[in-house]
Short mmCIF file of C-alpha atoms and ligand atoms in Angstrom, two decimals:
data_model
loop_
_atom_site.label_atom_id
_atom_site.label_comp_id
_atom_site.label_asym_id
_atom_site.label_seq_id
_atom_site.Cartn_x
_atom_site.Cartn_y
_atom_site.Cartn_z
CA MET A 1 120.66 151.75 51.02
CA THR A 2 123.88 153.41 50.18
CA THR A 3 124.19 154.44 53.75
CA ARG A 4 123.40 150.93 54.84
CA ARG A 5 125.99 149.51 52.52
CA ALA A 6 128.44 152.06 53.77
CA ILE A 7 127.67 151.03 57.31
CA LEU A 8 128.02 147.37 56.39
CA ALA A 9 131.27 148.05 54.62
CA ALA A 10 132.44 149.92 57.65
CA GLY A 11 131.27 146.95 59.72
CA VAL A 12 133.35 144.59 57.63
CA LEU A 13 136.24 146.93 57.83
CA ALA A 14 135.74 147.26 61.53
CA ALA A 15 135.40 143.49 61.75
CA SER A 16 138.58 142.91 59.84
CA THR A 17 140.33 145.44 61.99
CA VAL A 18 139.04 143.63 65.04
CA PHE A 19 140.04 140.41 63.37
CA ALA A 20 143.50 141.76 62.71
CA GLY A 21 143.45 142.93 66.27
CA GLY A 22 142.08 139.53 67.11
CA ALA A 23 145.00 137.81 65.47
CA PHE A 24 147.26 140.05 67.51
CA ALA A 25 145.02 139.49 70.50
CA ALA A 26 145.53 135.75 70.08
CA ASP A 27 149.20 136.40 70.72
CA LYS A 28 148.33 138.11 73.92
CA LEU A 29 149.51 136.22 76.90
CA VAL A 30 147.77 136.45 80.24
CA LEU A 31 150.16 135.33 82.91
CA LYS A 32 148.38 133.72 85.84
CA ALA A 33 149.88 134.43 89.25
CA SER A 34 149.09 132.69 92.53
CA ASP A 35 149.41 133.97 96.08
CA VAL A 36 148.04 132.57 99.32
CA HIS A 37 147.44 136.06 100.69
CA PRO A 38 144.46 138.33 100.02
CA THR A 39 144.21 141.38 97.76
CA GLY A 40 146.00 144.32 99.30
CA TYR A 41 148.73 142.18 100.90
CA PRO A 42 152.21 143.50 100.00
CA THR A 43 153.25 140.48 97.92
CA VAL A 44 149.96 140.51 95.99
CA ALA A 45 150.13 144.27 95.38
CA ALA A 46 153.77 144.14 94.26
CA VAL A 47 153.12 141.37 91.71
CA GLU A 48 150.04 143.18 90.41
CA SER A 49 152.11 146.31 89.97
CA MET A 50 154.75 144.30 88.10
CA GLY A 51 151.93 143.09 85.83
CA LYS A 52 150.82 146.63 85.03
CA LYS A 53 154.36 147.61 84.08
CA LEU A 54 154.71 144.54 81.90
CA GLU A 55 151.45 145.33 80.16
CA LYS A 56 152.59 148.86 79.43
CA ALA A 57 156.06 147.90 78.26
CA THR A 58 154.76 145.20 75.90
CA ASN A 59 151.82 147.22 74.56
CA GLY A 60 149.42 144.81 76.14
CA ARG A 61 150.94 141.60 74.86
CA LEU A 62 151.76 140.45 78.37
CA SER A 63 149.58 140.97 81.41
CA VAL A 64 149.24 139.39 84.82
CA ALA A 65 146.03 137.91 86.23
CA MET A 66 146.38 137.58 89.98
CA TYR A 67 144.63 134.76 91.84
CA PRO A 68 144.97 135.74 95.51
CA SER A 69 143.66 134.14 98.71
CA MET A 70 144.62 130.54 97.87
CA GLN A 71 142.09 130.41 95.03
CA LEU A 72 144.48 128.07 93.23
CA GLY A 73 145.48 126.17 96.38
CA GLY A 74 148.38 126.32 98.81
CA GLU A 75 152.04 126.94 98.02
CA LYS A 76 153.01 123.37 97.23
CA GLU A 77 150.28 123.34 94.59
CA ALA A 78 151.36 126.74 93.27
CA ILE A 79 154.92 125.51 92.76
CA GLU A 80 153.69 122.38 91.01
CA GLN A 81 151.37 124.38 88.75
CA ALA A 82 154.24 126.70 87.78
CA GLN A 83 156.47 123.71 87.08
CA VAL A 84 154.04 122.32 84.52
CA GLY A 85 153.13 125.72 83.09
CA ALA A 86 149.52 125.74 84.33
CA ILE A 87 150.28 129.10 85.92
CA ALA A 88 153.06 131.57 85.15
CA PHE A 89 153.96 132.96 88.57
CA ALA A 90 153.99 131.49 92.07
CA ARG A 91 154.83 133.78 94.97
CA VAL A 92 155.87 131.37 97.68
CA SER A 93 157.88 131.14 100.87
CA VAL A 94 161.38 129.74 100.78
CA GLY A 95 160.02 127.43 103.48
CA ALA A 96 157.88 125.76 100.83
CA LEU A 97 160.48 126.06 98.08
CA GLY A 98 163.34 124.53 100.08
CA PRO A 99 162.11 120.95 99.56
CA VAL A 100 162.21 121.62 95.78
CA VAL A 101 165.54 123.49 95.58
CA ASP A 102 167.65 122.39 98.50
CA ASP A 103 170.19 125.25 98.29
CA LEU A 104 167.46 127.57 99.58
CA ASN A 105 167.12 125.65 102.83
CA VAL A 106 170.06 127.57 104.26
CA PHE A 107 167.59 130.46 104.78
CA ASN A 108 165.32 128.10 106.70
CA LEU A 109 167.78 127.60 109.54
CA PRO A 110 166.35 129.21 112.68
CA TYR A 111 168.14 132.44 113.63
CA VAL A 112 170.42 132.32 110.57
CA PHE A 113 169.89 136.05 110.07
CA ARG A 114 170.72 138.54 112.81
CA ASN A 115 167.58 140.53 112.02
CA THR A 116 165.37 141.43 109.07
CA GLU A 117 167.75 144.20 108.01
CA HIS A 118 170.51 141.61 107.67
CA MET A 119 168.22 139.34 105.65
CA ARG A 120 167.42 142.22 103.30
CA HIS A 121 171.10 142.91 102.69
CA VAL A 122 171.63 139.23 101.89
CA ILE A 123 168.74 138.88 99.42
CA ASP A 124 169.55 142.18 97.72
CA GLY A 125 173.21 141.29 97.21
CA PRO A 126 175.25 138.62 95.44
CA ILE A 127 173.94 135.76 97.59
CA GLY A 128 170.38 136.68 96.67
CA GLN A 129 171.22 136.68 92.96
CA GLU A 130 173.12 133.43 93.27
CA LEU A 131 170.15 131.69 94.87
CA LEU A 132 167.73 133.07 92.28
CA ASP A 133 170.08 131.57 89.68
CA LYS A 134 170.21 128.26 91.56
CA VAL A 135 166.44 128.05 91.25
CA THR A 136 166.63 128.89 87.54
CA ASN A 137 169.33 126.29 86.94
CA SER A 138 167.85 123.64 89.21
CA GLY A 139 166.18 121.73 86.39
CA LYS A 140 162.94 121.93 88.38
CA GLY A 141 161.03 123.89 85.75
CA ILE A 142 161.02 127.25 87.51
CA VAL A 143 162.90 130.53 87.13
CA GLY A 144 163.83 132.68 90.15
CA ILE A 145 162.53 136.17 89.41
CA ALA A 146 162.58 138.19 92.63
CA TRP A 147 162.72 138.11 96.41
CA MET A 148 160.03 139.26 98.77
CA ASP A 149 160.35 140.24 102.40
CA ALA A 150 158.25 138.42 104.98
CA GLY A 151 159.67 139.84 108.19
CA ALA A 152 160.21 137.52 111.15
CA ARG A 153 158.05 134.65 112.36
CA ASN A 154 156.68 134.31 115.89
CA PHE A 155 154.56 131.78 117.74
CA TYR A 156 150.84 132.16 118.45
CA THR A 157 148.48 129.89 120.32
CA THR A 158 144.79 129.43 120.97
CA LYS A 159 144.90 128.35 124.61
CA LYS A 160 148.13 128.56 126.52
CA PRO A 161 150.17 131.72 125.84
CA ILE A 162 153.91 131.29 125.33
CA HIS A 163 155.97 133.41 127.69
CA ASN A 164 159.10 131.31 127.39
CA MET A 165 160.22 128.07 125.86
CA ALA A 166 158.79 125.93 128.65
CA ASP A 167 155.29 127.04 127.59
CA LEU A 168 155.76 125.40 124.20
CA LYS A 169 156.08 121.98 125.80
CA GLY A 170 153.68 119.52 124.22
CA GLN A 171 151.79 122.15 122.21
CA LYS A 172 150.89 121.11 118.69
CA ILE A 173 152.33 123.84 116.53
CA ARG A 174 151.72 124.03 112.81
CA VAL A 175 154.82 124.61 110.72
CA MET A 176 155.34 124.88 106.97
CA GLY A 177 155.73 121.62 105.08
CA ASN A 178 159.48 121.25 105.43
CA PRO A 179 161.17 118.72 107.78
CA MET A 180 163.53 121.42 109.05
CA PHE A 181 160.64 123.22 110.72
CA VAL A 182 159.26 120.07 112.31
CA ASP A 183 162.71 119.46 113.79
CA MET A 184 162.87 123.08 114.89
CA ALA A 185 159.53 122.98 116.71
CA ASN A 186 160.36 119.63 118.29
CA SER A 187 163.77 120.83 119.46
CA MET A 188 161.96 123.62 121.30
CA GLY A 189 159.75 121.11 123.09
CA ALA A 190 156.64 121.51 120.94
CA ASN A 191 155.11 118.99 118.56
CA GLY A 192 155.69 120.29 115.05
CA VAL A 193 152.77 119.60 112.71
CA PRO A 194 153.50 120.25 109.01
CA LEU A 195 150.41 121.53 107.22
CA GLY A 196 149.67 123.53 104.08
CA TYR A 197 148.85 127.16 104.67
CA ASP A 198 145.34 126.53 103.37
CA GLN A 199 144.68 124.33 106.40
CA VAL A 200 145.95 126.55 109.20
CA PHE A 201 142.85 128.59 109.99
CA SER A 202 140.45 125.64 110.20
CA SER A 203 142.98 123.55 112.13
CA LEU A 204 143.31 126.31 114.72
CA GLN A 205 139.55 126.57 114.88
CA THR A 206 138.88 122.87 115.34
CA GLY A 207 141.76 122.36 117.76
CA VAL A 208 143.69 120.01 115.47
CA ILE A 209 146.60 122.28 116.36
CA ASP A 210 147.19 124.49 119.42
CA GLY A 211 149.04 127.16 117.54
CA ALA A 212 151.19 128.15 114.63
CA GLU A 213 153.95 130.58 113.82
CA ASN A 214 154.09 133.42 111.35
CA ASN A 215 154.82 137.09 110.79
CA PRO A 216 152.32 139.74 112.01
CA PRO A 217 150.72 140.46 108.59
CA SER A 218 149.95 136.76 108.00
CA PHE A 219 148.71 136.33 111.57
CA VAL A 220 146.33 139.25 111.24
CA PHE A 221 145.37 139.61 107.58
CA ASP A 222 144.84 135.89 107.08
CA ASN A 223 142.60 136.03 110.16
CA HIS A 224 144.47 133.60 112.41
CA TYR A 225 144.23 136.23 115.16
CA GLN A 226 140.52 135.61 115.36
CA VAL A 227 141.23 132.22 116.91
CA ALA A 228 144.71 132.53 118.40
CA LYS A 229 144.63 135.17 121.09
CA SER A 230 148.28 135.43 122.10
CA TYR A 231 151.29 136.31 119.97
CA THR A 232 154.84 135.81 121.24
CA ILE A 233 157.63 137.79 119.65
CA ASP A 234 160.70 135.56 119.57
CA GLU A 235 161.64 135.88 115.86
CA HIS A 236 162.84 132.29 115.50
CA LEU A 237 162.69 132.37 111.71
CA ILE A 238 163.32 135.08 109.16
CA VAL A 239 162.31 133.36 105.95
CA PRO A 240 162.19 135.41 102.78
CA GLU A 241 159.95 134.54 99.86
CA MET A 242 160.44 134.22 96.16
CA LEU A 243 158.51 135.01 93.05
CA VAL A 244 159.17 132.14 90.68
CA MET A 245 158.06 131.80 87.09
CA SER A 246 157.22 128.75 85.08
CA LYS A 247 160.30 127.99 82.98
CA LYS A 248 158.11 126.68 80.21
CA ILE A 249 156.34 130.04 79.96
CA PHE A 250 159.49 132.10 80.55
CA ASP A 251 161.23 130.27 77.69
CA SER A 252 158.32 131.06 75.37
CA LEU A 253 158.91 134.82 75.78
CA SER A 254 161.16 136.94 73.59
CA LYS A 255 164.52 138.04 74.97
CA GLU A 256 163.17 141.58 75.50
CA GLU A 257 160.14 140.27 77.35
CA GLN A 258 162.30 138.07 79.55
CA ALA A 259 164.43 141.11 80.39
CA ASP A 260 161.26 143.08 81.22
CA VAL A 261 160.04 140.35 83.56
CA LYS A 262 163.36 140.38 85.39
CA LYS A 263 163.58 144.16 85.54
CA PHE A 264 160.04 144.68 86.81
CA GLY A 265 160.49 141.69 89.11
CA ARG A 266 163.42 143.42 90.77
CA GLU A 267 161.36 146.58 91.09
CA ALA A 268 158.58 144.51 92.67
CA GLN A 269 161.13 143.25 95.21
CA MET A 270 161.77 146.82 96.34
CA GLU A 271 158.15 147.89 96.13
CA GLU A 272 156.99 144.97 98.25
CA ARG A 273 159.44 145.96 100.94
CA ALA A 274 158.07 149.47 101.28
CA LEU A 275 154.55 148.08 101.49
CA TRP A 276 155.72 145.49 103.99
CA ASN A 277 156.97 148.05 106.46
CA VAL A 278 153.59 149.75 106.51
CA TYR A 279 151.63 146.51 106.63
CA GLN A 280 153.64 145.12 109.50
CA ASP A 281 152.85 148.15 111.66
CA LYS A 282 149.20 148.00 110.61
CA ALA A 283 149.04 144.33 111.59
CA MET A 284 150.44 144.97 115.04
CA GLU A 285 148.02 147.84 115.60
CA LYS A 286 145.09 145.70 114.50
CA ALA A 287 146.18 142.85 116.76
CA LYS A 288 146.47 145.18 119.75
CA ALA A 289 143.10 146.78 119.01
CA ALA A 290 141.57 143.30 118.90
CA GLY A 291 142.91 142.59 122.38
CA ILE A 292 145.57 140.07 121.36
CA GLN A 293 148.03 139.45 124.16
CA ILE A 294 151.41 140.45 122.73
CA ILE A 295 154.33 138.86 124.57
CA GLN A 296 157.88 140.01 123.94
CA VAL A 297 160.37 137.35 125.02
CA SER A 298 163.29 138.67 127.00
CA ASP A 299 166.80 138.56 125.54
CA ALA A 300 167.69 135.85 128.05
CA ASP A 301 164.74 133.73 126.93
CA LYS A 302 165.51 134.31 123.27
CA LYS A 303 168.95 132.90 123.94
CA LYS A 304 167.32 129.74 125.27
CA PHE A 305 165.33 129.38 122.06
CA GLN A 306 168.55 129.80 120.10
CA GLU A 307 170.35 127.19 122.16
CA ALA A 308 167.46 124.76 121.81
CA VAL A 309 167.70 124.67 118.01
CA LYS A 310 171.31 123.50 118.07
CA PRO A 311 170.29 119.97 116.97
CA VAL A 312 168.71 121.52 113.85
CA TRP A 313 171.98 123.25 113.05
CA ASP A 314 173.95 120.07 113.74
CA LYS A 315 171.71 118.11 111.40
CA TYR A 316 171.29 120.56 108.50
CA GLY A 317 174.04 123.16 109.00
CA PRO A 318 177.20 121.34 107.82
CA LYS A 319 176.23 121.08 104.15
CA TYR A 320 175.57 124.82 104.00
CA ALA A 321 178.69 125.73 106.01
CA ALA A 322 180.32 127.84 103.28
CA MET A 323 177.09 129.73 102.56
CA ILE A 324 176.36 130.23 106.26
CA LYS A 325 179.74 131.88 106.62
CA ARG A 326 179.03 134.21 103.70
CA ILE A 327 175.63 135.08 105.20
CA GLN A 328 177.20 135.80 108.56
CA ASP A 329 179.91 137.90 106.91
CA THR A 330 177.30 140.02 105.15
CA LYS A 331 176.99 143.34 106.97
C1 GTR B 401 153.50 133.37 105.17
C2 GTR B 401 154.04 133.42 103.79
C3 GTR B 401 153.33 132.47 102.91
C4 GTR B 401 153.22 131.09 103.52
C5 GTR B 401 152.85 131.11 104.96
C6 GTR B 401 152.96 129.75 105.64
O1 GTR B 401 154.26 134.22 105.97
O2 GTR B 401 153.89 134.71 103.25
O3 GTR B 401 154.01 132.47 101.69
O4 GTR B 401 154.44 130.42 103.39
O5 GTR B 401 153.59 132.05 105.67
O6 GTR B 401 153.24 129.73 106.82
O7 GTR B 401 152.77 128.73 104.99
#
């Protein structure tokens, strides 16, 4: 009896401890994060790693629950969910974010960066910080936390391979949902079809589109290479990505926690990059092993692509003139 009582008492004690812990646990905040890519993809891994650091630094008060593989929808949906606070983090392309925060569209101009190295210098430096701040101060309900690298984008098709620009003629090419990319594809002679990322694979499969354009890791690890058998390296777009946070949720954090999110976000930016380098090589190897026809456009042909997008620059370039100059001046 005594023992039983002792056990019961201990149970109550334990319960109250759990309850106390429970009260603390109620303060725990699980931050939902969305990514269109699968587990293991550099952006997913970098955000998960940021989550682990946050959990450690806040003694478990904050943690990140990653929803990869478009479980919560495409990127437009992810941005909207972050805006209303339904999720905390959206890792999205600047292609998808440009229609929300127009200043970012400067990065969506074809061939605006000389190469991916140049893009990295820009996002790591003052311009990168300035654009993160533009997002934060946009009044659109999101905070710019960190940049992510997404290499360069290239065309791929299901039927007719693209050796040069003439081969694009009349092909229905999926682009991200941003008018700039429709204009870009059209200026190259293709028919640009804006679709959410969640629709690309099935649209390639059913022939709704003849092709799309993306970096090697997306092409391979999101399985588009199973339907599109040729991949043409022309690097028409180098579009970085951003990790944004719901402002509503960010504002609910303490000053220290906000600083932690930013600090670990910056670390995630660098971590993603290292993973990206490896993943890009892996993707190319996998594509080759699967018998994908890899076509490298000649320098002369690349020049033709660059000349063809002049109307895009004429239409969108002038309002970003000052920023374009700063980008070009970045070593
Ligand atoms: C990928 C990018 C995604 C998404 C996708 C797309 O390269 O990582 O965020 O934007 O492209 O084409 O929609």
